[in-house]
mmCIF file of N, CA, C and O in Angstrom:
data_model
loop_
_atom_site.group_PDB
_atom_site.id
_atom_site.type_symbol
_atom_site.label_atom_id
_atom_site.label_comp_id
_atom_site.label_asym_id
_atom_site.label_seq_id
_atom_site.Cartn_x
_atom_site.Cartn_y
_atom_site.Cartn_z
ATOM 1 N N MET A 1 8.637 -4.124 15.032
ATOM 2 C CA MET A 1 8.943 -3.305 14.643
ATOM 3 C C MET A 1 9.757 -3.519 12.702
ATOM 4 O O MET A 1 9.403 -2.702 11.628
ATOM 5 N N ARG A 2 10.436 -4.449 13.093
ATOM 6 C CA ARG A 2 11.144 -5.221 11.452
ATOM 7 C C ARG A 2 9.788 -5.401 10.971
ATOM 8 O O ARG A 2 9.872 -5.763 9.366
ATOM 9 N N GLN A 3 9.175 -6.690 11.130
ATOM 10 C CA GLN A 3 8.024 -6.856 10.200
ATOM 11 C C GLN A 3 6.978 -5.861 9.891
ATOM 12 O O GLN A 3 6.544 -6.604 8.845
ATOM 13 N N LEU A 4 6.784 -5.161 10.391
ATOM 14 C CA LEU A 4 6.152 -4.147 10.156
ATOM 15 C C LEU A 4 6.690 -2.681 8.998
ATOM 16 O O LEU A 4 5.881 -2.392 7.927
ATOM 17 N N THR A 5 8.179 -3.021 9.243
ATOM 18 C CA THR A 5 8.631 -2.164 8.094
ATOM 19 C C THR A 5 8.832 -3.100 6.667
ATOM 20 O O THR A 5 8.622 -2.719 5.349
ATOM 21 N N ILE A 6 8.753 -4.467 6.869
ATOM 22 C CA ILE A 6 8.930 -5.282 6.254
ATOM 23 C C ILE A 6 6.951 -5.386 5.234
ATOM 24 O O ILE A 6 6.797 -5.676 3.965
ATOM 25 N N ALA A 7 6.130 -5.685 6.367
ATOM 26 C CA ALA A 7 4.699 -4.976 5.729
ATOM 27 C C ALA A 7 4.361 -3.856 4.830
ATOM 28 O O ALA A 7 3.504 -3.648 4.236
ATOM 29 N N VAL A 8 5.009 -3.213 4.985
ATOM 30 C CA VAL A 8 4.414 -1.492 4.779
ATOM 31 C C VAL A 8 5.713 -1.526 3.054
ATOM 32 O O VAL A 8 4.961 -1.481 2.101
ATOM 33 N N LEU A 9 6.757 -2.059 3.320
ATOM 34 C CA LEU A 9 7.626 -2.066 1.739
ATOM 35 C C LEU A 9 7.105 -3.299 0.772
ATOM 36 O O LEU A 9 7.236 -2.637 -0.412
ATOM 37 N N ILE A 10 6.614 -4.281 1.497
ATOM 38 C CA ILE A 10 6.588 -5.070 -0.073
ATOM 39 C C ILE A 10 5.230 -4.354 -0.825
ATOM 40 O O ILE A 10 5.130 -4.451 -2.289
ATOM 41 N N PRO A 11 4.117 -4.107 0.043
ATOM 42 C CA PRO A 11 3.101 -3.163 -1.228
ATOM 43 C C PRO A 11 3.344 -1.715 -1.845
ATOM 44 O O PRO A 11 3.395 -1.707 -2.984
ATOM 45 N N VAL A 12 4.667 -1.029 -1.181
ATOM 46 C CA VAL A 12 5.491 -0.297 -1.487
ATOM 47 C C VAL A 12 5.929 -0.362 -2.790
ATOM 48 O O VAL A 12 6.225 0.422 -4.091
ATOM 49 N N ALA A 13 6.857 -1.179 -2.983
ATOM 50 C CA ALA A 13 8.160 -1.795 -3.201
ATOM 51 C C ALA A 13 6.903 -2.207 -5.263
ATOM 52 O O ALA A 13 7.621 -2.041 -6.104
ATOM 53 N N PHE A 14 5.890 -2.730 -4.422
ATOM 54 C CA PHE A 14 4.836 -3.582 -5.562
ATOM 55 C C PHE A 14 4.401 -2.243 -6.656
ATOM 56 O O PHE A 14 5.204 -1.869 -8.072
ATOM 57 N N LEU A 15 4.007 -1.042 -5.855
ATOM 58 C CA LEU A 15 3.286 0.289 -6.593
ATOM 59 C C LEU A 15 4.330 1.218 -7.667
ATOM 60 O O LEU A 15 4.355 1.385 -8.470
ATOM 61 N N VAL A 16 5.646 1.138 -6.647
ATOM 62 C CA VAL A 16 6.905 1.538 -7.198
ATOM 63 C C VAL A 16 7.263 0.588 -8.446
ATOM 64 O O VAL A 16 7.760 1.357 -9.861
ATOM 65 N N GLY A 17 7.307 -0.440 -8.616
ATOM 66 C CA GLY A 17 7.809 -1.313 -9.931
ATOM 67 C C GLY A 17 6.713 -0.955 -10.804
ATOM 68 O O GLY A 17 7.455 -0.871 -12.050
ATOM 69 N N ARG A 18 5.592 -1.472 -10.556
ATOM 70 C CA ARG A 18 4.461 -1.034 -11.223
ATOM 71 C C ARG A 18 4.565 0.439 -12.635
ATOM 72 O O ARG A 18 4.520 0.192 -13.617
ATOM 73 N N ALA A 19 4.877 1.305 -11.796
ATOM 74 C CA ALA A 19 4.708 2.529 -11.919
ATOM 75 C C ALA A 19 6.286 2.732 -12.931
ATOM 76 O O ALA A 19 6.053 3.398 -14.000
ATOM 77 N N THR A 20 7.589 2.446 -12.464
ATOM 78 C CA THR A 20 8.332 2.549 -13.626
ATOM 79 C C THR A 20 8.526 1.915 -14.823
ATOM 80 O O THR A 20 8.686 2.277 -15.821
ATOM 81 N N ASN A 21 8.187 0.436 -14.690
ATOM 82 C CA ASN A 21 7.749 -0.494 -15.446
ATOM 83 C C ASN A 21 9.340 -0.992 -16.577
ATOM 84 O O ASN A 21 8.737 -0.186 -17.570
ATOM 85 N N PRO A 22 9.781 -0.795 -15.894
ATOM 86 C CA PRO A 22 11.357 -0.650 -17.189
ATOM 87 C C PRO A 22 11.421 -2.056 -18.098
ATOM 88 O O PRO A 22 10.876 -3.013 -17.658
ATOM 89 N N THR A 23 11.557 -1.759 -19.161
ATOM 90 C CA THR A 23 12.077 -2.999 -19.984
ATOM 91 C C THR A 23 13.150 -3.639 -20.137
ATOM 92 O O THR A 23 14.114 -2.743 -19.602
ATOM 93 N N PRO A 24 13.557 -5.014 -20.253
ATOM 94 C CA PRO A 24 14.447 -5.643 -20.343
ATOM 95 C C PRO A 24 15.616 -4.457 -20.537
ATOM 96 O O PRO A 24 16.524 -4.704 -20.092
ATOM 97 N N ALA A 25 15.823 -3.968 -21.880
ATOM 98 C CA ALA A 25 16.483 -3.606 -22.102
ATOM 99 C C ALA A 25 17.099 -2.528 -21.021
ATOM 100 O O ALA A 25 18.640 -1.639 -21.243
ATOM 101 N N SER A 26 16.068 -1.666 -20.498
ATOM 102 C CA SER A 26 16.339 -0.369 -19.788
ATOM 103 C C SER A 26 16.495 -0.643 -18.325
ATOM 104 O O SER A 26 16.380 0.425 -17.152
ATOM 105 N N ALA A 27 16.221 -1.901 -17.662
ATOM 106 C CA ALA A 27 16.018 -2.278 -16.480
ATOM 107 C C ALA A 27 17.325 -2.066 -15.650
ATOM 108 O O ALA A 27 18.404 -2.112 -16.307
ATOM 109 N N HIS A 28 17.366 -1.652 -14.490
ATOM 110 C CA HIS A 28 18.482 -0.553 -13.773
ATOM 111 C C HIS A 28 19.190 -1.634 -12.948
ATOM 112 O O HIS A 28 18.409 -2.928 -12.460
ATOM 113 N N ALA A 29 20.722 -2.054 -12.729
ATOM 114 C CA ALA A 29 20.782 -2.941 -12.021
ATOM 115 C C ALA A 29 20.538 -3.175 -10.595
ATOM 116 O O ALA A 29 20.811 -4.055 -9.592
ATOM 117 N N GLU A 30 20.817 -1.964 -10.208
ATOM 118 C CA GLU A 30 20.207 -1.012 -8.447
ATOM 119 C C GLU A 30 18.727 -1.023 -8.490
ATOM 120 O O GLU A 30 17.925 -0.762 -8.881
ATOM 121 N N ASN A 31 18.297 -1.806 -6.711
ATOM 122 C CA ASN A 31 16.945 -1.609 -6.411
ATOM 123 C C ASN A 31 17.280 -0.582 -5.523
ATOM 124 O O ASN A 31 18.122 -0.121 -5.125
ATOM 125 N N ARG A 32 15.704 0.114 -5.600
ATOM 126 C CA ARG A 32 15.725 1.127 -4.361
ATOM 127 C C ARG A 32 14.375 0.479 -3.150
ATOM 128 O O ARG A 32 13.358 0.346 -3.683
ATOM 129 N N ILE A 33 14.838 0.544 -1.964
ATOM 130 C CA ILE A 33 13.459 0.533 -0.877
ATOM 131 C C ILE A 33 13.728 1.514 -0.345
ATOM 132 O O ILE A 33 14.675 2.490 0.449
ATOM 133 N N TYR A 34 12.275 1.753 0.173
ATOM 134 C CA TYR A 34 11.900 3.409 0.762
ATOM 135 C C TYR A 34 11.732 2.896 2.064
ATOM 136 O O TYR A 34 10.542 2.092 2.162
ATOM 137 N N THR A 35 11.323 3.118 2.893
ATOM 138 C CA THR A 35 11.091 2.965 4.577
ATOM 139 C C THR A 35 10.403 4.494 4.664
ATOM 140 O O THR A 35 11.185 5.884 4.824
ATOM 141 N N LEU A 36 8.983 4.422 4.888
ATOM 142 C CA LEU A 36 8.247 5.306 5.271
ATOM 143 C C LEU A 36 8.079 5.664 6.363
ATOM 144 O O LEU A 36 7.776 4.754 7.375
ATOM 145 N N SER A 37 7.854 6.817 7.125
ATOM 146 C CA SER A 37 7.377 6.929 8.476
ATOM 147 C C SER A 37 6.143 7.120 8.486
ATOM 148 O O SER A 37 5.436 7.869 7.352
ATOM 149 N N GLN A 38 5.718 7.295 9.708
ATOM 150 C CA GLN A 38 4.441 7.822 9.928
ATOM 151 C C GLN A 38 3.917 9.318 8.908
ATOM 152 O O GLN A 38 4.313 10.306 9.539
ATOM 153 N N GLY A 39 2.732 8.991 7.980
ATOM 154 C CA GLY A 39 2.300 10.288 7.739
ATOM 155 C C GLY A 39 2.957 10.809 6.104
ATOM 156 O O GLY A 39 3.048 11.642 5.226
ATOM 157 N N ASP A 40 4.539 9.786 5.931
ATOM 158 C CA ASP A 40 4.557 10.136 4.399
ATOM 159 C C ASP A 40 4.075 9.306 3.364
ATOM 160 O O ASP A 40 2.886 8.690 3.872
ATOM 161 N N VAL A 41 3.851 10.043 2.372
ATOM 162 C CA VAL A 41 3.000 9.741 1.244
ATOM 163 C C VAL A 41 3.658 8.900 0.106
ATOM 164 O O VAL A 41 4.861 9.820 -0.059
ATOM 165 N N VAL A 42 3.572 8.199 -0.502
ATOM 166 C CA VAL A 42 3.907 7.886 -1.663
ATOM 167 C C VAL A 42 3.002 7.967 -3.072
ATOM 168 O O VAL A 42 1.570 7.294 -3.069
ATOM 169 N N ARG A 43 3.161 8.627 -3.931
ATOM 170 C CA ARG A 43 2.281 8.720 -4.988
ATOM 171 C C ARG A 43 2.991 8.125 -6.557
ATOM 172 O O ARG A 43 4.185 8.372 -6.402
ATOM 173 N N VAL A 44 2.335 7.164 -7.079
ATOM 174 C CA VAL A 44 2.338 6.597 -7.927
ATOM 175 C C VAL A 44 1.646 6.758 -9.133
ATOM 176 O O VAL A 44 0.875 6.177 -9.343
ATOM 177 N N PRO A 45 2.211 7.420 -10.123
ATOM 178 C CA PRO A 45 1.451 8.425 -11.180
ATOM 179 C C PRO A 45 0.775 7.158 -12.222
ATOM 180 O O PRO A 45 -0.132 7.052 -12.791
ATOM 181 N N GLY A 46 2.038 6.288 -12.357
ATOM 182 C CA GLY A 46 1.705 5.561 -13.668
ATOM 183 C C GLY A 46 0.569 4.414 -13.559
ATOM 184 O O GLY A 46 -0.149 3.876 -13.854
ATOM 185 N N ALA A 47 0.371 4.344 -11.797
ATOM 186 C CA ALA A 47 -1.002 3.803 -11.237
ATOM 187 C C ALA A 47 -1.918 4.644 -10.854
ATOM 188 O O ALA A 47 -2.826 4.039 -10.154
ATOM 189 N N ALA A 48 -1.658 5.590 -10.853
ATOM 190 C CA ALA A 48 -2.445 6.621 -10.675
ATOM 191 C C ALA A 48 -3.043 6.100 -9.055
ATOM 192 O O ALA A 48 -4.166 6.362 -8.658
ATOM 193 N N THR A 49 -1.963 5.988 -8.088
ATOM 194 C CA THR A 49 -2.593 5.233 -6.855
ATOM 195 C C THR A 49 -1.604 6.683 -6.150
ATOM 196 O O THR A 49 -0.567 6.696 -6.343
ATOM 197 N N ARG A 50 -2.327 6.554 -4.721
ATOM 198 C CA ARG A 50 -1.447 7.567 -3.763
ATOM 199 C C ARG A 50 -1.453 6.614 -1.988
ATOM 200 O O ARG A 50 -2.679 6.093 -2.073
ATOM 201 N N CYS A 51 -0.297 6.426 -1.651
ATOM 202 C CA CYS A 51 0.027 5.500 -0.419
ATOM 203 C C CYS A 51 0.135 6.517 0.859
ATOM 204 O O CYS A 51 1.128 7.537 0.537
ATOM 205 N N THR A 52 -0.313 6.533 1.971
ATOM 206 C CA THR A 52 0.106 7.333 3.035
ATOM 207 C C THR A 52 0.607 6.213 4.408
ATOM 208 O O THR A 52 -0.742 5.112 4.670
ATOM 209 N N ALA A 53 1.562 6.131 5.387
ATOM 210 C CA ALA A 53 1.265 5.565 5.651
ATOM 211 C C ALA A 53 1.339 6.325 7.330
ATOM 212 O O ALA A 53 1.319 6.968 7.447
ATOM 213 N N GLY A 54 0.448 5.603 7.843
ATOM 214 C CA GLY A 54 -0.268 5.902 9.041
ATOM 215 C C GLY A 54 -0.473 5.270 10.678
ATOM 216 O O GLY A 54 0.090 3.935 10.478
ATOM 217 N N ALA A 55 -1.187 5.459 11.118
ATOM 218 C CA ALA A 55 -2.083 4.598 12.205
ATOM 219 C C ALA A 55 -3.419 4.561 12.412
ATOM 220 O O ALA A 55 -4.232 5.729 12.453
ATOM 221 N N GLU A 56 -3.800 3.949 13.072
ATOM 222 C CA GLU A 56 -5.130 3.503 13.517
ATOM 223 C C GLU A 56 -5.659 2.714 15.206
ATOM 224 O O GLU A 56 -5.150 1.622 14.499
ATOM 225 N N GLY A 57 -6.144 3.179 15.848
ATOM 226 C CA GLY A 57 -6.064 2.489 17.047
ATOM 227 C C GLY A 57 -4.842 1.999 17.113
ATOM 228 O O GLY A 57 -5.121 1.504 17.963
ATOM 229 N N GLY A 58 -4.246 2.995 17.509
ATOM 230 C CA GLY A 58 -2.479 2.354 17.793
ATOM 231 C C GLY A 58 -1.655 1.477 16.860
ATOM 232 O O GLY A 58 -0.641 1.286 17.096
ATOM 233 N N ALA A 59 -2.421 0.806 15.759
ATOM 234 C CA ALA A 59 -1.628 0.232 14.712
ATOM 235 C C ALA A 59 -1.387 0.469 13.396
ATOM 236 O O ALA A 59 -2.163 1.216 12.780
ATOM 237 N N THR A 60 -0.554 0.863 13.052
ATOM 238 C CA THR A 60 0.415 1.299 12.034
ATOM 239 C C THR A 60 -0.292 0.326 10.780
ATOM 240 O O THR A 60 -0.738 -0.283 10.792
ATOM 241 N N ASN A 61 -0.436 1.681 9.495
ATOM 242 C CA ASN A 61 -0.878 0.872 8.761
ATOM 243 C C ASN A 61 -0.620 1.773 7.151
ATOM 244 O O ASN A 61 0.240 2.943 7.550
ATOM 245 N N LEU A 62 -0.642 1.093 6.002
ATOM 246 C CA LEU A 62 -0.727 1.758 4.765
ATOM 247 C C LEU A 62 -1.873 2.057 3.881
ATOM 248 O O LEU A 62 -2.606 0.914 3.636
ATOM 249 N N PHE A 63 -2.326 3.211 3.932
ATOM 250 C CA PHE A 63 -3.939 3.712 2.981
ATOM 251 C C PHE A 63 -3.622 4.080 2.118
ATOM 252 O O PHE A 63 -2.942 4.687 2.097
ATOM 253 N N CYS A 64 -4.288 3.055 1.300
ATOM 254 C CA CYS A 64 -3.925 3.386 -0.631
ATOM 255 C C CYS A 64 -5.577 3.390 -0.998
ATOM 256 O O CYS A 64 -6.307 2.728 -1.070
ATOM 257 N N HIS A 65 -5.346 4.333 -1.965
ATOM 258 C CA HIS A 65 -6.227 4.741 -2.936
ATOM 259 C C HIS A 65 -6.299 5.345 -4.207
ATOM 260 O O HIS A 65 -4.844 6.161 -3.854
ATOM 261 N N ARG A 66 -6.748 5.148 -5.204
ATOM 262 C CA ARG A 66 -6.258 5.840 -6.706
ATOM 263 C C ARG A 66 -7.120 7.616 -6.778
ATOM 264 O O ARG A 66 -7.930 7.873 -5.450
ATOM 265 N N ALA A 67 -6.062 7.929 -7.511
ATOM 266 C CA ALA A 67 -5.955 9.486 -7.542
ATOM 267 C C ALA A 67 -6.230 9.894 -8.984
ATOM 268 O O ALA A 67 -5.500 9.659 -10.001
ATOM 269 N N PRO A 68 -7.319 10.889 -9.411
ATOM 270 C CA PRO A 68 -8.474 10.871 -8.710
ATOM 271 C C PRO A 68 -9.266 9.444 -7.860
ATOM 272 O O PRO A 68 -9.353 8.357 -8.331
ATOM 273 N N GLU A 69 -10.436 9.729 -7.403
ATOM 274 C CA GLU A 69 -11.110 8.977 -6.746
ATOM 275 C C GLU A 69 -11.321 7.899 -7.574
ATOM 276 O O GLU A 69 -11.998 7.627 -8.753
ATOM 277 N N GLY A 70 -11.258 6.541 -7.061
ATOM 278 C CA GLY A 70 -11.533 5.480 -7.822
ATOM 279 C C GLY A 70 -12.656 4.535 -6.896
ATOM 280 O O GLY A 70 -13.564 5.245 -5.951
ATOM 281 N N ARG A 71 -13.202 3.296 -7.470
ATOM 282 C CA ARG A 71 -14.464 2.383 -6.345
ATOM 283 C C ARG A 71 -13.811 2.265 -5.295
ATOM 284 O O ARG A 71 -14.447 2.073 -4.364
ATOM 285 N N TYR A 72 -12.562 1.648 -4.668
ATOM 286 C CA TYR A 72 -11.975 1.192 -3.790
ATOM 287 C C TYR A 72 -10.772 1.605 -3.391
ATOM 288 O O TYR A 72 -10.126 2.526 -3.892
ATOM 289 N N GLN A 73 -10.825 1.322 -1.903
ATOM 290 C CA GLN A 73 -9.748 2.040 -0.864
ATOM 291 C C GLN A 73 -9.191 0.876 -0.297
ATOM 292 O O GLN A 73 -9.944 -0.448 -0.061
ATOM 293 N N VAL A 74 -7.726 0.607 0.321
ATOM 294 C CA VAL A 74 -7.097 -0.632 0.843
ATOM 295 C C VAL A 74 -6.337 0.217 1.302
ATOM 296 O O VAL A 74 -5.761 0.837 1.912
ATOM 297 N N VAL A 75 -6.368 -0.910 3.108
ATOM 298 C CA VAL A 75 -5.477 -0.772 4.042
ATOM 299 C C VAL A 75 -4.303 -2.328 3.751
ATOM 300 O O VAL A 75 -5.414 -2.907 4.656
ATOM 301 N N PHE A 76 -3.057 -1.628 4.177
ATOM 302 C CA PHE A 76 -2.535 -2.830 4.456
ATOM 303 C C PHE A 76 -1.842 -2.605 6.239
ATOM 304 O O PHE A 76 -1.520 -1.703 6.782
ATOM 305 N N TYR A 77 -1.920 -3.382 6.789
ATOM 306 C CA TYR A 77 -1.605 -3.614 8.679
ATOM 307 C C TYR A 77 -0.390 -4.676 8.231
ATOM 308 O O TYR A 77 -0.661 -5.391 7.516
ATOM 309 N N ALA A 78 0.290 -5.066 9.527
ATOM 310 C CA ALA A 78 0.812 -5.589 9.483
ATOM 311 C C ALA A 78 0.278 -7.346 9.709
ATOM 312 O O ALA A 78 1.192 -8.366 9.362
ATOM 313 N N ASP A 79 -0.726 -7.328 9.618
ATOM 314 C CA ASP A 79 -1.581 -8.686 9.890
ATOM 315 C C ASP A 79 -2.471 -9.146 9.060
ATOM 316 O O ASP A 79 -3.386 -9.851 8.650
ATOM 317 N N SER A 80 -2.942 -8.160 8.315
ATOM 318 C CA SER A 80 -4.027 -8.405 7.479
ATOM 319 C C SER A 80 -4.012 -6.702 6.596
ATOM 320 O O SER A 80 -3.676 -5.960 6.460
ATOM 321 N N ILE A 81 -4.947 -7.305 5.654
ATOM 322 C CA ILE A 81 -5.539 -6.534 4.454
ATOM 323 C C ILE A 81 -6.614 -6.024 4.994
ATOM 324 O O ILE A 81 -7.673 -6.931 5.010
ATOM 325 N N LEU A 82 -7.428 -4.418 4.221
ATOM 326 C CA LEU A 82 -8.729 -4.462 3.937
ATOM 327 C C LEU A 82 -9.155 -4.066 2.875
ATOM 328 O O LEU A 82 -7.982 -2.979 2.808
ATOM 329 N N VAL A 83 -10.263 -3.886 1.880
ATOM 330 C CA VAL A 83 -10.726 -3.545 1.044
ATOM 331 C C VAL A 83 -12.039 -2.764 0.889
ATOM 332 O O VAL A 83 -13.170 -3.724 1.426
ATOM 333 N N TRP A 84 -12.067 -1.786 0.898
ATOM 334 C CA TRP A 84 -13.531 -1.260 0.700
ATOM 335 C C TRP A 84 -14.033 -0.459 -0.495
ATOM 336 O O TRP A 84 -13.235 0.247 -0.500
ATOM 337 N N LYS A 85 -15.328 -0.692 -0.451
ATOM 338 C CA LYS A 85 -15.778 0.798 -1.480
ATOM 339 C C LYS A 85 -15.302 1.768 -0.655
ATOM 340 O O LYS A 85 -15.987 2.575 0.173
ATOM 341 N N ASN A 86 -15.646 3.228 -1.306
ATOM 342 C CA ASN A 86 -15.334 4.374 -1.338
ATOM 343 C C ASN A 86 -16.549 5.014 -0.323
ATOM 344 O O ASN A 86 -17.630 4.896 -0.671
ATOM 345 N N GLY A 87 -16.034 5.347 0.495
ATOM 346 C CA GLY A 87 -17.259 5.814 1.763
ATOM 347 C C GLY A 87 -17.912 4.854 2.384
ATOM 348 O O GLY A 87 -18.855 5.083 2.993
ATOM 349 N N ASN A 88 -17.393 3.582 2.947
ATOM 350 C CA ASN A 88 -17.986 2.909 3.775
ATOM 351 C C ASN A 88 -16.851 1.769 3.904
ATOM 352 O O ASN A 88 -17.070 0.564 4.043
ATOM 353 N N PRO A 89 -16.246 1.992 4.927
ATOM 354 C CA PRO A 89 -15.263 1.171 5.370
ATOM 355 C C PRO A 89 -15.584 0.579 6.510
ATOM 356 O O PRO A 89 -14.786 -0.345 6.916
ATOM 357 N N ASP A 90 -16.928 0.732 6.748
ATOM 358 C CA ASP A 90 -17.249 -0.078 8.216
ATOM 359 C C ASP A 90 -18.064 -1.576 7.882
ATOM 360 O O ASP A 90 -18.395 -2.727 7.907
ATOM 361 N N LYS A 91 -17.939 -1.566 6.412
ATOM 362 C CA LYS A 91 -18.262 -3.072 5.269
ATOM 363 C C LYS A 91 -17.162 -3.444 3.973
ATOM 364 O O LYS A 91 -17.656 -3.225 3.171
ATOM 365 N N PRO A 92 -16.406 -4.221 4.900
ATOM 366 C CA PRO A 92 -15.223 -4.668 3.840
ATOM 367 C C PRO A 92 -15.511 -5.509 2.560
ATOM 368 O O PRO A 92 -16.693 -6.218 2.923
ATOM 369 N N VAL A 93 -15.338 -5.016 1.508
ATOM 370 C CA VAL A 93 -15.618 -6.181 0.298
ATOM 371 C C VAL A 93 -15.079 -7.488 0.802
ATOM 372 O O VAL A 93 -14.719 -8.385 -0.060
ATOM 373 N N PHE A 94 -13.355 -7.012 1.179
ATOM 374 C CA PHE A 94 -12.550 -8.129 1.176
ATOM 375 C C PHE A 94 -11.681 -7.801 2.115
ATOM 376 O O PHE A 94 -11.396 -6.793 2.321
ATOM 377 N N SER A 95 -11.367 -8.679 2.908
ATOM 378 C CA SER A 95 -10.832 -8.845 4.276
ATOM 379 C C SER A 95 -9.940 -9.718 4.145
ATOM 380 O O SER A 95 -10.571 -11.565 3.822
ATOM 381 N N ALA A 96 -7.888 -9.967 5.069
ATOM 382 C CA ALA A 96 -7.691 -11.586 4.600
ATOM 383 C C ALA A 96 -6.753 -11.280 5.817
ATOM 384 O O ALA A 96 -5.990 -10.090 5.922
ATOM 385 N N ARG A 97 -6.074 -12.183 6.671
ATOM 386 C CA ARG A 97 -5.440 -11.882 7.582
ATOM 387 C C ARG A 97 -4.184 -12.674 7.473
ATOM 388 O O ARG A 97 -4.069 -13.912 6.510
ATOM 389 N N TRP A 98 -3.108 -12.677 7.741
ATOM 390 C CA TRP A 98 -1.870 -13.417 7.284
ATOM 391 C C TRP A 98 -0.720 -13.240 8.960
ATOM 392 O O TRP A 98 -1.200 -12.743 9.236
ATOM 393 N N GLN A 99 0.003 -14.332 8.543
ATOM 394 C CA GLN A 99 0.603 -14.882 10.040
ATOM 395 C C GLN A 99 2.228 -13.825 10.036
ATOM 396 O O GLN A 99 2.657 -13.826 8.892
ATOM 397 N N ARG A 100 2.525 -13.596 10.792
ATOM 398 C CA ARG A 100 3.376 -12.742 11.553
ATOM 399 C C ARG A 100 4.942 -13.343 10.579
ATOM 400 O O ARG A 100 4.702 -14.204 11.426
#
């Protein structure tokens, strides 16, 4: 469970950081970490991205896409990442595995 939380928090922290984009003069000393539960949604308006914590086939994941519709969708799993064009999840354009 701990590794899953870490796997989910890394992309969420990246997206939140990109959305807030603080300048050096206005950088805050405290950071925030969010833990998502299944069904929770993270929206990053600055990056026009929406991510949903969910599960598919018993494996928890983080599904991200641009809002409004972009060209690609991304799913982060505990041990891999999949990227595919909208509407074509059976043929990923990029996939990679990493060790837990």
